Short mmCIF file of C-alpha atoms in Angstrom, two decimals:
data_model
loop_
_atom_site.label_atom_id
_atom_site.label_comp_id
_atom_site.label_asym_id
_atom_site.label_seq_id
_atom_site.Cartn_x
_atom_site.Cartn_y
_atom_site.Cartn_z
CA MET A 1 33.66 1.26 -6.65
CA ARG A 2 33.38 -1.60 -9.69
CA VAL A 3 30.26 -0.56 -11.32
CA LEU A 4 27.63 -2.46 -13.49
CA ALA A 5 25.91 -0.31 -15.44
CA ALA A 6 22.79 -1.73 -16.95
CA MET A 7 22.16 0.38 -20.26
CA SER A 8 18.83 -0.23 -21.74
CA GLY A 9 19.67 1.67 -25.37
CA GLY A 10 17.77 4.73 -24.00
CA VAL A 11 18.95 8.20 -23.37
CA ASP A 12 19.13 7.89 -19.42
CA SER A 13 20.69 4.13 -19.22
CA ALA A 14 23.88 5.93 -21.13
CA VAL A 15 23.76 9.13 -19.01
CA ALA A 16 23.54 7.19 -16.03
CA ALA A 17 26.51 4.99 -16.87
CA ALA A 18 28.59 7.83 -18.28
CA ARG A 19 28.17 9.82 -14.75
CA ALA A 20 29.58 6.98 -13.11
CA VAL A 21 32.29 6.79 -15.31
CA GLN A 22 33.01 10.79 -14.25
CA ALA A 23 32.60 9.89 -10.57
CA GLY A 24 35.85 7.90 -11.21
CA HIS A 25 34.23 4.72 -10.69
CA ASP A 26 35.30 1.63 -12.50
CA VAL A 27 32.62 0.97 -15.20
CA THR A 28 31.28 -1.73 -17.78
CA GLY A 29 28.16 -1.57 -19.44
CA VAL A 30 25.76 -4.56 -19.86
CA HIS A 31 22.78 -5.01 -21.75
CA LEU A 32 19.87 -7.21 -20.63
CA ALA A 33 18.61 -9.17 -23.57
CA LEU A 34 14.87 -10.23 -21.87
CA SER A 35 13.38 -10.79 -25.58
CA ARG A 36 13.05 -14.42 -26.79
CA ASN A 37 12.61 -13.01 -29.87
CA PRO A 38 13.44 -9.38 -30.35
CA SER A 39 12.07 -7.50 -33.47
CA SER A 40 14.75 -5.19 -35.60
CA TYR A 41 14.07 -1.80 -34.74
CA ARG A 42 11.37 -0.20 -32.22
CA THR A 43 8.45 1.98 -33.36
CA GLY A 44 8.65 5.27 -32.19
CA ALA A 45 8.42 5.06 -28.34
CA ARG A 46 6.94 1.80 -28.58
CA GLY A 47 8.52 -1.28 -26.26
CA CYS A 48 12.22 -2.07 -25.69
CA CYS A 49 14.79 -4.42 -25.77
CA THR A 50 14.91 -4.71 -29.43
CA LEU A 51 18.15 -5.55 -31.43
CA GLU A 52 18.49 -1.37 -32.26
CA ASP A 53 18.36 -1.10 -28.87
CA ALA A 54 21.60 -3.77 -28.04
CA ARG A 55 23.48 -2.00 -30.41
CA ASP A 56 22.72 1.87 -29.02
CA ALA A 57 23.78 0.75 -25.51
CA ARG A 58 27.09 -0.72 -27.27
CA ARG A 59 27.23 2.02 -29.11
CA ALA A 60 27.15 4.47 -26.01
CA ALA A 61 29.92 2.19 -24.31
CA ASP A 62 31.81 2.50 -26.90
CA VAL A 63 31.77 6.54 -26.79
CA LEU A 64 31.96 6.24 -22.75
CA GLY A 65 35.48 3.94 -23.38
CA ILE A 66 33.96 0.95 -21.59
CA PRO A 67 33.81 -2.23 -21.42
CA PHE A 68 30.54 -3.59 -22.83
CA TYR A 69 28.51 -7.27 -22.70
CA VAL A 70 25.00 -8.63 -23.71
CA TRP A 71 23.58 -11.07 -20.71
CA ASP A 72 20.57 -13.04 -21.86
CA LEU A 73 17.74 -13.37 -19.23
CA ALA A 74 15.51 -13.85 -21.37
CA GLU A 75 13.96 -17.42 -20.22
CA ARG A 76 14.33 -15.67 -16.54
CA PHE A 77 12.47 -12.12 -17.40
CA HIS A 78 9.27 -14.69 -19.27
CA ALA A 79 9.15 -16.62 -15.91
CA ASP A 80 9.60 -13.85 -13.43
CA VAL A 81 7.75 -10.98 -15.28
CA VAL A 82 5.42 -12.34 -18.27
CA GLU A 83 4.49 -15.17 -16.71
CA ASP A 84 3.37 -13.62 -13.72
CA PHE A 85 1.78 -10.56 -15.63
CA VAL A 86 -0.19 -13.64 -17.52
CA SER A 87 -1.32 -15.48 -14.27
CA GLU A 88 -2.23 -11.98 -12.46
CA TYR A 89 -4.73 -10.91 -14.66
CA ALA A 90 -5.55 -14.51 -15.61
CA ALA A 91 -7.08 -14.27 -11.69
CA GLY A 92 -9.00 -11.05 -12.37
CA ARG A 93 -5.77 -8.24 -10.73
CA THR A 94 -4.02 -5.73 -12.59
CA PRO A 95 -0.13 -6.27 -11.82
CA ASN A 96 2.82 -3.61 -12.44
CA PRO A 97 5.58 -5.24 -14.94
CA CYS A 98 7.90 -2.59 -14.67
CA LEU A 99 8.10 -2.96 -10.54
CA ARG A 100 8.61 -6.63 -10.90
CA CYS A 101 11.04 -6.35 -13.31
CA ASN A 102 12.85 -4.56 -10.56
CA GLU A 103 12.18 -6.97 -8.05
CA LYS A 104 12.89 -9.62 -9.79
CA ILE A 105 15.14 -9.49 -12.58
CA LYS A 106 17.22 -6.05 -12.47
CA PHE A 107 17.87 -5.95 -8.77
CA ALA A 108 17.28 -9.42 -8.02
CA ALA A 109 18.91 -11.80 -10.97
CA VAL A 110 20.90 -8.71 -12.15
CA LEU A 111 22.15 -7.66 -9.08
CA ASP A 112 23.23 -11.54 -7.48
CA ARG A 113 24.99 -12.08 -10.48
CA ALA A 114 27.00 -9.05 -10.85
CA LEU A 115 27.98 -9.22 -6.84
CA ALA A 116 29.15 -12.83 -7.88
CA LEU A 117 31.82 -11.29 -10.44
CA GLY A 118 33.31 -9.05 -7.95
CA PHE A 119 31.58 -5.98 -8.73
CA ASP A 120 30.32 -3.28 -5.54
CA ALA A 121 27.03 -2.01 -7.57
CA VAL A 122 24.51 -1.45 -9.98
CA CYS A 123 23.94 1.46 -11.81
CA THR A 124 20.49 2.01 -13.19
CA GLY A 125 18.81 5.30 -15.36
CA HIS A 126 15.98 5.09 -12.66
CA TYR A 127 15.47 8.86 -11.81
CA ALA A 128 15.26 8.41 -7.79
CA ARG A 129 17.86 9.44 -5.13
CA LEU A 130 19.72 7.65 -2.30
CA VAL A 131 20.37 9.10 0.85
CA ASP A 132 22.64 7.87 3.53
CA GLY A 133 20.51 8.24 6.56
CA PRO A 134 21.35 7.36 10.46
CA SER A 135 19.93 4.09 9.55
CA GLY A 136 21.33 3.19 6.50
CA ARG A 137 20.73 3.55 2.69
CA GLU A 138 17.71 5.44 2.21
CA LEU A 139 15.40 6.06 -1.10
CA HIS A 140 13.59 9.13 -1.88
CA ARG A 141 11.54 10.72 -4.85
CA ALA A 142 13.67 12.23 -7.53
CA VAL A 143 13.83 16.13 -7.82
CA ASP A 144 12.05 15.89 -11.11
CA PRO A 145 8.21 15.19 -10.40
CA ASP A 146 7.41 14.18 -14.15
CA LYS A 147 9.93 11.64 -13.68
CA ASP A 148 9.88 10.01 -10.77
CA GLN A 149 10.47 6.69 -10.36
CA SER A 150 10.66 5.41 -7.02
CA TYR A 151 7.49 3.98 -6.58
CA VAL A 152 8.54 1.11 -8.98
CA LEU A 153 11.43 0.91 -6.72
CA GLY A 154 9.73 0.59 -3.53
CA VAL A 155 10.16 -3.15 -3.48
CA LEU A 156 14.44 -2.79 -2.95
CA THR A 157 15.29 -3.98 0.68
CA THR A 158 18.10 -2.49 2.31
CA GLU A 159 20.60 -4.76 0.82
CA GLN A 160 19.94 -4.01 -2.21
CA LEU A 161 19.88 -0.23 -2.24
CA ALA A 162 23.39 -0.43 -0.39
CA HIS A 163 24.95 -1.79 -4.04
CA ALA A 164 22.60 0.37 -5.90
CA LEU A 165 23.64 3.68 -8.03
CA PHE A 166 20.97 5.91 -9.79
CA PRO A 167 22.84 9.18 -10.78
CA LEU A 168 20.24 10.93 -12.25
CA GLY A 169 18.01 11.21 -9.29
CA ASP A 170 19.45 15.19 -8.94
CA SER A 171 18.28 15.62 -12.70
CA HIS A 172 15.55 16.85 -14.62
CA LYS A 173 15.30 14.90 -17.16
CA SER A 174 15.55 18.00 -20.12
CA GLU A 175 19.52 18.41 -18.69
CA VAL A 176 19.47 14.54 -19.01
CA ARG A 177 19.27 14.93 -22.99
CA ALA A 178 21.24 17.73 -23.27
CA GLU A 179 24.40 16.02 -20.92
CA ALA A 180 23.49 13.25 -23.47
CA THR A 181 24.17 15.51 -26.62
CA GLU A 182 27.41 17.27 -24.92
CA ARG A 183 28.57 13.81 -24.47
CA GLY A 184 28.39 12.93 -28.00
CA LEU A 185 26.15 10.47 -27.02
CA ALA A 186 23.40 9.41 -30.38
CA VAL A 187 20.66 8.56 -28.18
CA ALA A 188 20.25 11.76 -26.79
CA ASP A 189 17.37 12.59 -28.87
CA LYS A 190 15.50 9.06 -28.47
CA PRO A 191 12.45 8.89 -27.62
CA ASP A 192 11.69 6.99 -24.45
CA SER A 193 9.80 3.88 -24.03
CA HIS A 194 5.63 4.26 -22.67
CA ASP A 195 4.67 0.65 -22.91
CA ILE A 196 4.86 -2.59 -21.50
CA CYS A 197 8.16 -3.76 -23.11
CA PHE A 198 7.10 -7.18 -24.20
CA VAL A 199 3.67 -5.84 -25.48
CA ALA A 200 5.22 -3.62 -27.86
CA ASP A 201 2.24 -2.39 -29.37
CA GLY A 202 0.16 -1.62 -26.75
CA ASP A 203 -2.23 -3.96 -27.05
CA THR A 204 -2.55 -5.52 -23.97
CA ALA A 205 -6.06 -7.19 -24.37
CA GLY A 206 -4.39 -8.89 -27.61
CA PHE A 207 -1.42 -9.74 -26.04
CA LEU A 208 -3.63 -11.56 -22.96
CA ALA A 209 -5.67 -13.38 -25.77
CA ARG A 210 -3.27 -14.78 -27.47
CA GLU A 211 -1.72 -16.10 -23.88
CA LEU A 212 -5.26 -17.31 -22.63
CA GLY A 213 -7.41 -17.57 -25.36
CA GLU A 214 -11.33 -16.91 -25.33
CA GLN A 215 -13.23 -16.84 -21.89
CA PRO A 216 -16.61 -15.46 -22.26
CA GLY A 217 -18.61 -14.69 -19.28
CA THR A 218 -21.08 -11.62 -18.71
CA VAL A 219 -20.80 -7.92 -17.77
CA VAL A 220 -24.01 -7.80 -14.88
CA ASP A 221 -24.92 -4.59 -12.65
CA GLU A 222 -24.57 -4.48 -9.13
CA SER A 223 -28.25 -6.29 -8.66
CA GLY A 224 -27.04 -9.16 -10.80
CA ALA A 225 -29.04 -8.10 -14.30
CA VAL A 226 -26.62 -9.10 -17.24
CA LEU A 227 -26.32 -6.07 -19.79
CA ALA A 228 -23.60 -7.67 -22.19
CA GLU A 229 -21.67 -10.33 -22.91
CA HIS A 230 -17.98 -10.28 -23.26
CA ASP A 231 -14.90 -12.40 -24.45
CA ALA A 232 -12.54 -12.37 -21.43
CA ALA A 233 -12.69 -11.36 -17.90
CA TYR A 234 -9.03 -10.26 -17.80
CA ALA A 235 -9.69 -7.92 -20.95
CA PHE A 236 -10.86 -5.78 -17.83
CA THR A 237 -9.42 -3.36 -15.01
CA VAL A 238 -10.84 -2.03 -11.85
CA GLY A 239 -12.00 1.67 -12.79
CA GLN A 240 -12.07 0.79 -16.73
CA ARG A 241 -15.11 2.75 -18.12
CA ARG A 242 -14.31 2.25 -22.05
CA GLY A 243 -15.08 0.10 -24.41
CA LEU A 244 -17.61 -1.98 -21.76
CA ARG A 245 -19.93 -2.10 -24.96
CA LEU A 246 -23.18 -2.31 -22.57
CA GLY A 247 -26.58 -3.46 -24.49
CA ARG A 248 -28.28 0.15 -22.68
CA PRO A 249 -27.32 2.51 -20.81
CA ALA A 250 -27.98 3.51 -16.85
CA ASP A 251 -31.22 4.57 -15.60
CA ASP A 252 -29.78 7.75 -14.97
CA GLY A 253 -28.00 8.07 -18.31
CA LYS A 254 -24.02 8.46 -16.49
CA PRO A 255 -21.66 6.40 -17.67
CA ARG A 256 -20.73 2.97 -15.45
CA TYR A 257 -17.25 1.76 -14.20
CA VAL A 258 -15.77 -1.63 -13.78
CA LEU A 259 -16.59 -2.63 -10.05
CA SER A 260 -15.40 -6.06 -9.65
CA ILE A 261 -13.85 -8.83 -11.72
CA GLU A 262 -14.84 -12.52 -10.81
CA PRO A 263 -12.18 -14.78 -12.85
CA VAL A 264 -14.35 -18.07 -11.43
CA SER A 265 -17.69 -17.24 -13.34
CA ARG A 266 -15.63 -14.85 -15.78
CA THR A 267 -18.23 -11.88 -14.40
CA VAL A 268 -17.50 -8.56 -14.04
CA THR A 269 -19.67 -5.84 -12.38
CA VAL A 270 -20.17 -2.62 -13.03
CA GLY A 271 -21.82 0.18 -11.39
CA PRO A 272 -21.88 4.36 -10.93
CA ARG A 273 -18.63 5.97 -10.51
CA ASP A 274 -19.25 6.37 -6.50
CA ARG A 275 -18.73 2.86 -6.03
CA LEU A 276 -15.37 2.94 -6.83
CA ALA A 277 -14.58 5.13 -3.96
CA VAL A 278 -12.57 3.22 -1.42
CA GLY A 279 -11.49 3.82 1.76
CA ARG A 280 -8.96 0.83 3.17
CA ILE A 281 -6.39 -0.78 0.97
CA GLU A 282 -4.63 -4.01 2.13
CA GLY A 283 -1.62 -4.96 0.77
CA THR A 284 0.44 -8.78 1.43
CA ALA A 285 4.38 -9.47 0.53
CA PRO A 286 5.67 -6.13 1.83
CA ARG A 287 9.33 -5.33 0.81
CA TRP A 288 10.48 -2.67 3.51
CA CYS A 289 13.46 0.17 2.08
CA GLY A 290 14.89 -0.31 5.57
CA ALA A 291 13.96 -1.88 8.83
CA PRO A 292 10.19 -2.20 9.20
CA PRO A 293 7.81 0.43 10.72
CA GLY A 294 6.03 -1.13 13.71
CA GLY A 295 2.30 -1.01 14.40
CA GLN A 296 0.64 2.34 13.11
CA VAL A 297 2.21 4.42 11.04
CA SER A 298 1.05 8.22 9.64
CA CYS A 299 2.58 8.55 6.09
CA ARG A 300 1.50 9.45 2.52
CA VAL A 301 0.69 6.66 -0.44
CA GLN A 302 0.77 6.28 -3.60
CA ILE A 303 -1.35 3.72 -5.54
CA ARG A 304 -0.35 4.64 -9.82
CA ALA A 305 2.91 4.95 -10.96
CA HIS A 306 2.11 8.05 -12.05
CA GLY A 307 -0.11 8.95 -9.81
CA GLU A 308 -0.91 11.70 -6.96
CA THR A 309 0.16 10.68 -3.20
CA LEU A 310 -2.06 10.36 -0.47
CA ALA A 311 -2.54 10.96 3.14
CA ALA A 312 -2.74 7.77 5.52
CA ARG A 313 -2.26 5.85 8.42
CA ALA A 314 -0.67 2.39 7.84
CA GLU A 315 -1.01 -0.56 10.33
CA ILE A 316 1.92 -2.90 9.69
CA GLU A 317 0.54 -7.35 11.37
CA GLY A 318 3.33 -9.27 10.24
CA ASP A 319 2.70 -9.89 6.25
CA VAL A 320 0.14 -7.99 6.31
CA VAL A 321 -0.15 -3.99 5.45
CA ARG A 322 -3.85 -1.73 5.99
CA VAL A 323 -3.83 1.06 4.98
CA ASP A 324 -6.87 4.08 5.70
CA LEU A 325 -6.99 6.99 3.64
CA VAL A 326 -7.69 10.25 5.30
CA GLU A 327 -9.59 10.76 1.96
CA PRO A 328 -11.10 7.39 -0.44
CA ALA A 329 -9.53 7.24 -3.49
CA MET A 330 -11.34 5.60 -6.77
CA GLY A 331 -10.32 2.79 -8.69
CA VAL A 332 -7.77 0.93 -6.91
CA ALA A 333 -7.07 -1.90 -8.68
CA PRO A 334 -6.46 -5.34 -6.56
CA GLY A 335 -2.95 -6.49 -8.02
CA GLN A 336 -1.25 -3.22 -8.24
CA ALA A 337 1.53 -1.77 -5.74
CA VAL A 338 0.42 0.38 -2.66
CA VAL A 339 4.03 2.36 -1.46
CA LEU A 340 4.36 3.98 1.42
CA TYR A 341 6.24 7.51 2.01
CA ASP A 342 7.61 9.41 4.98
CA ASP A 343 7.94 12.74 2.92
CA THR A 344 10.35 11.81 -0.37
CA ARG A 345 11.40 8.74 1.30
CA VAL A 346 10.70 5.39 0.43
CA ILE A 347 8.99 3.11 3.68
CA GLY A 348 8.24 0.62 1.43
CA SER A 349 5.36 -1.20 -0.64
CA ALA A 350 2.92 -3.99 -0.70
CA THR A 351 0.68 -5.56 -3.55
CA ILE A 352 -3.09 -4.33 -3.46
CA SER A 353 -4.65 -7.90 -2.49
CA HIS A 354 -8.39 -6.67 -0.94
CA THR A 355 -10.20 -3.03 -0.66
CA VAL A 356 -12.84 -2.31 1.17
CA ALA A 357 -15.08 0.25 0.14
CA ALA A 358 -15.71 3.89 1.59
CA ALA A 359 -19.57 3.73 2.18
CA THR A 360 -18.77 0.92 4.54
CA ILE A 361 -15.86 1.74 6.67
#
C-alpha cells in the first residue's frame, strides 16, 4: 500500500513508520506543524510540536530512507482543537484535546488529504490494535495496558479505521524503545510528551486565563453559603480537591470537592466526596467504531484516558447514549468522553453531557 506515516518527532511514530517500511509498504513521512508559533526546544516531556520535534522527525525519515514533508495545519488545529478546548472550559466542561485532535486533525484533515493524494492509509504511533472482524475492521485495546490509547481513538468511524495503521498495538513500550535503538533512530531515548501540546508549560489555568481573562465568582456549599471567591470558574473541574482556597473548613473536618460548575453565574459548588458518586452518564454526539448498537447493550465503559473500566448497561436512542453504571463512579466531568467496550473491542464513544447522582437513581 501507499502509506502516509504521521511522524511527530517521537520514538513511537518513528518505529511505527519503520515497521510500515519493513512490511513492504511505499511509505512517505509527514510531520504536522500544529503550532502557530513553535518554540525551538521542548523541555523534557513538556509539550510537543517544536522545531526540534520537526527536525527529529526528518532525521528519522532519513534513517528509514523515505520521503519527508511538513504539513502546516496550525490554523485548522487552532480552530478545531484549541478554540474548542477554550470554549468547553468557558462553558463549565472539561474537554479532552487529544481525542478531539484524533477526530478533527489526524483522521479527518490528514486522512482526507492523504486519500486525495492517492495514499491508501495513514500510519501513526498510537498503541491500539486493528482486527478484521466479521463485520469489518475493529478497534481493540493495545497489548500494553499502560500505553493503551484506544480511549482517545474511540471517535474513529469504520471508514476511518479502514484507512488506518497502528503498527505498535502488539508491542510494549520497552520493546519499541529497544527496536528504535537497534534501528539507529536517535529518538530512542527521547522522553514521551505528557502534557497538552499547546500548553507546553503544563499550566492549564494560566493558559485559560490568558485566553479568557478574569471572570470572578463565588465558591459555595450545597446550601448556597458563600465559602470563598475565585478569579474564574473555568479554572475548576468536577472532582477537584486541591487549590480550592476555601475560607473555612467543613463542619466535619473532611475535604471538599468540586461538585458542579455554573458558568453563567460563575458559581462553583463544593461538597463531600460521597456527593461525587455518579450512577448514570448521558452522552451526546456518539461516534461508532462499526455498526451502531441497537437498544440496550451490556458493556464496560471508560471515562478517563487512563482510568479503569466500569461495568455498565448502555441504551442508545438516536444521538443520545445513556449509560447506567453497575457501581457508582466518582467525579465524572461533563465534556469528557465515555467510551464503550465489548471486552477489548471499542464499540464507540460519546461526549458526556450530563450525569445523574447515584443516590437519585
